[in-house]
Amino acid sequence: MRKPHPGGGTEKLPMTEPAPREMRLMRASCRRGTAACPIRSCDLRGWKAEQPVWPPTRQCPSPGVLPSSLPAMAHAARLLAALAALLAAAATGDARPSKIAVVGAGIGGSAVAHFLQQHFGPRVQIDVFEKGTVGGRLATISVNKQHYESGAASFHSLSLHMQGFVKQLGLRHRREVGGRSAIFNGENFVLEETDWYLLNLFRLWWHYGISFLRLQMWVEEVMEKFMRIYKYQAHGYAFSGVEELLYSLGESAFVNMTQRSVAESLLQVGVTQRFIDDVVSAVLRASYGQSAAMPAFAGAMSLAGAQGSLWSVEGGNKLVCSGLLKLTKANVIHATVTTVTLQPTEGKPLYRVRYENEAGTGSDNYDIVVIATPLHLDNSSTIAFEGFDPPIDVVQGSFQPTVVSLVHGYLNSSYFGFPDPKLFPFANILTTDFPSFFCALDNICPVNISASFRRKQPQEAAVWRVQSPQPLLRSQLKTLFRSYYSVQTAEWQAHPVHSPHTPLPRFTLHDQLFHLNALEWAASSVEVTAVAAKNVALLAFNRWYQDLDKIDQKDLMHKVKTEL
C-alpha cells in the first residue's frame, strides 16, 4: 500500500503502521507527547505540505518499541486498529486525483496550478483553460519597439508569494529609475515630493499635522495581522470562505473592516478629513479607481502598497504566469469554458467541463475544478453550473472598468502650471476627485532596462501611462499632451466595485469545486490573488484527503505557536 506525497511520488506504508486516516486521528495525541503514539516524528515529516519539524522535546517512540508500563494487549489492540484503518482506506480509495481543471491563466490560475502540483505531485494532470492571453491582468503593450506594463505595474516588498515565484523561476527584479511624485486637484498641486526625505516629512506635517503618522500606524497594524496568513499556509491550514480567512487573521475587526469605509475608519483613528481628501483619495484612485468610500480592508491593502518599496520583474511581470505554467508542465487549452456539470457518480464527485474554441466544442471530466477568473454580473462569459442541488449562485456585483492608455508624446506641462516644460519635475501624478477624466499619469520605463537607460526629460517625447475610468477623448488627450505620436489602450475589468454592503463569498462552491477569485471581494491585488491561490490549493488537498482539522480552524495563532 502506498500513500500520496504532497510533493509528488508515493511513500510506502508498512503494515505495522497506521493508515492515513488513522495517522490524522493519532496526530493530536502525538503532539501531546504521549507514550502511546506508535508514529515516529520522521514518519510524519513531509506527510502534509510544509509540515513543521517535530519539537525535539516531544519525541515519540519508534514503532514496536513501547514503554514497559504499557501492557502488551494495548499494543496489540493499537496494531489491529491501525490495520483496520489501513484496509478501510484501501476500500474507500484515498488515491490522488487523476485530472484537475483550472479556468483562467492569469496570476491566480498559474499560481494555483503550481501549488496544486506541489501538494498532489507531478503525476496529476492539470489542464488550464484560457480564452485570451496567458497572464490575464499582467500584460504588456509594445510602443516604438519597446514593451511597457499595461496591467499591474509593480509589487510591494512584502509580496512574499510573488517574491518566491520570482526566485524559483530564476527571474530578476527590474532596475528602478527614480522619479518624483505629486498630487494634482485639477487646478494646482496640493502635495509635491522633493528629493529630500526630511523635507517631505516636514511638508506632510506642515499641511496635515500627524495624520500621516496615524495613517502609517493604522496600515502597519493591518499588515502585521495580514502577514499571519503566510505562517498559516506554511502549516497547511486553509479556509472555505473569505469571512473565515479574515476572522483568523484579525478576528471580528477584519470582518468589520469590509463593512465600513476607509474614510470612517481613518477618521476614527484621528486622521483629518483634509488628509483623506487630498492624499488617501488620490492613492485609492490610482490603485482601485475608487474613492475613500470603499471598504476599509481593501483600502488598507492599497495604502500599504503606497508606503513600502516597490519592485517589478525584468522582462515583464507576465513572465511569472508563463513561467509557473511551464514549471508545472500544465496543459494550456486556449478555449472559453461555458459549463461545469456535476456528474452522477458514487464516492467522490466528478465534474464535466465543457468549452469552446476555434476548433469547435469539447468536454472532459475532472476530479477537481478551480475557477480562477471573475464570476460577476457584468461578465458576458459567465460560466453556467448545472446539476448542482442546491444551485450554485456566485453573482456578486460589478467590476470597476479601468482604461490604460500608453501615449507616446510630449506632455502639456502648462496644464499643470509649468509653462516651461524643462522645469516640470514630476514623473508620477496622482489626482484627487478632480479632474475626473483621469486618475493617474506616469512617465514609465520599458520592461527591459539597460544599464545606460535614463528617464526622458519633460521636454522630450516619452511614453506616458494614463489611467482613466473611460477611454480618453481626443479633447482630453490634447489637454494632457501638446502632441503625440501614438496612443494604445487596454481596457480591464480591473477590480470589483467594493461596497460595504457586499457579502463575503466562499471559496468552496461544491465538494471539489472552488472559486479562487472570491478573495478579491475583500481586497484586490496580485499578491492577494496569490494568497487565494495557495489557500484554494490547500483547501482542495485537505478536502480530498479529508484532513478536516486543517480547514477553518479557530485560534490558529495559538495552534501554530504550539506546533512550533
PDB file of N, CA and C in Angstrom, residues 184-185 277 281-282 285 290-292 431-438:
ATOM      1  N   PHE A 184      -2.380  66.226  -7.842  1.00  0.00           N
ATOM      2  CA  PHE A 184      -2.994  67.323  -8.581  1.00  0.00           C
ATOM      3  C   PHE A 184      -4.499  67.328  -8.334  1.00  0.00           C
ATOM      4  N   ASN A 185      -5.077  68.504  -8.075  1.00  0.00           N
ATOM      5  CA  ASN A 185      -6.509  68.600  -7.775  1.00  0.00           C
ATOM      6  C   ASN A 185      -7.321  69.232  -8.902  1.00  0.00           C
ATOM      7  N   ASP A 277      -9.082  63.601   1.917  1.00  0.00           N
ATOM      8  CA  ASP A 277      -9.492  64.147   0.616  1.00  0.00           C
ATOM      9  C   ASP A 277      -8.301  64.350  -0.316  1.00  0.00           C
ATOM     10  N   SER A 281      -7.475  59.686  -0.890  1.00  0.00           N
ATOM     11  CA  SER A 281      -8.322  59.516  -2.074  1.00  0.00           C
ATOM     12  C   SER A 281      -7.495  59.402  -3.344  1.00  0.00           C
ATOM     13  N   ALA A 282      -6.401  60.150  -3.419  1.00  0.00           N
ATOM     14  CA  ALA A 282      -5.545  60.097  -4.600  1.00  0.00           C
ATOM     15  C   ALA A 282      -4.910  58.714  -4.754  1.00  0.00           C
ATOM     16  N   ARG A 285      -7.623  56.199  -5.858  1.00  0.00           N
ATOM     17  CA  ARG A 285      -7.995  56.392  -7.260  1.00  0.00           C
ATOM     18  C   ARG A 285      -6.941  55.790  -8.183  1.00  0.00           C
ATOM     19  N   GLN A 290     -11.271  54.045  -7.260  1.00  0.00           N
ATOM     20  CA  GLN A 290     -12.415  54.269  -6.388  1.00  0.00           C
ATOM     21  C   GLN A 290     -12.067  55.286  -5.307  1.00  0.00           C
ATOM     22  N   SER A 291     -13.051  55.658  -4.517  1.00  0.00           N
ATOM     23  CA  SER A 291     -12.893  56.734  -3.545  1.00  0.00           C
ATOM     24  C   SER A 291     -12.702  56.187  -2.143  1.00  0.00           C
ATOM     25  N   ALA A 292     -12.598  57.112  -1.180  1.00  0.00           N
ATOM     26  CA  ALA A 292     -12.426  56.724   0.216  1.00  0.00           C
ATOM     27  C   ALA A 292     -13.707  56.158   0.814  1.00  0.00           C
ATOM     28  N   THR A 431      -4.219  62.097  -8.764  1.00  0.00           N
ATOM     29  CA  THR A 431      -5.264  63.114  -8.756  1.00  0.00           C
ATOM     30  C   THR A 431      -6.252  62.870  -7.623  1.00  0.00           C
ATOM     31  N   THR A 432      -6.855  63.952  -7.165  1.00  0.00           N
ATOM     32  CA  THR A 432      -7.959  63.857  -6.217  1.00  0.00           C
ATOM     33  C   THR A 432      -9.235  63.580  -7.006  1.00  0.00           C
ATOM     34  N   ASP A 433     -10.375  63.873  -6.458  1.00  0.00           N
ATOM     35  CA  ASP A 433     -11.622  63.615  -7.180  1.00  0.00           C
ATOM     36  C   ASP A 433     -11.746  64.465  -8.444  1.00  0.00           C
ATOM     37  N   PHE A 434     -10.941  65.503  -8.550  1.00  0.00           N
ATOM     38  CA  PHE A 434     -10.902  66.339  -9.743  1.00  0.00           C
ATOM     39  C   PHE A 434      -9.450  66.443 -10.201  1.00  0.00           C
ATOM     40  N   PRO A 435      -9.168  66.404 -11.489  1.00  0.00           N
ATOM     41  CA  PRO A 435     -10.109  66.198 -12.599  1.00  0.00           C
ATOM     42  C   PRO A 435     -10.634  64.761 -12.638  1.00  0.00           C
ATOM     43  N   SER A 436     -11.828  64.601 -13.145  1.00  0.00           N
ATOM     44  CA  SER A 436     -12.468  63.293 -13.098  1.00  0.00           C
ATOM     45  C   SER A 436     -12.126  62.420 -14.294  1.00  0.00           C
ATOM     46  N   PHE A 437     -11.550  62.992 -15.360  1.00  0.00           N
ATOM     47  CA  PHE A 437     -11.375  62.198 -16.576  1.00  0.00           C
ATOM     48  C   PHE A 437     -10.127  61.325 -16.545  1.00  0.00           C
ATOM     49  N   PHE A 438      -9.193  61.539 -15.594  1.00  0.00           N
ATOM     50  CA  PHE A 438      -8.081  60.605 -15.442  1.00  0.00           C
ATOM     51  C   PHE A 438      -7.715  60.483 -13.969  1.00  0.00           C
TER      52      PHE A 438
END
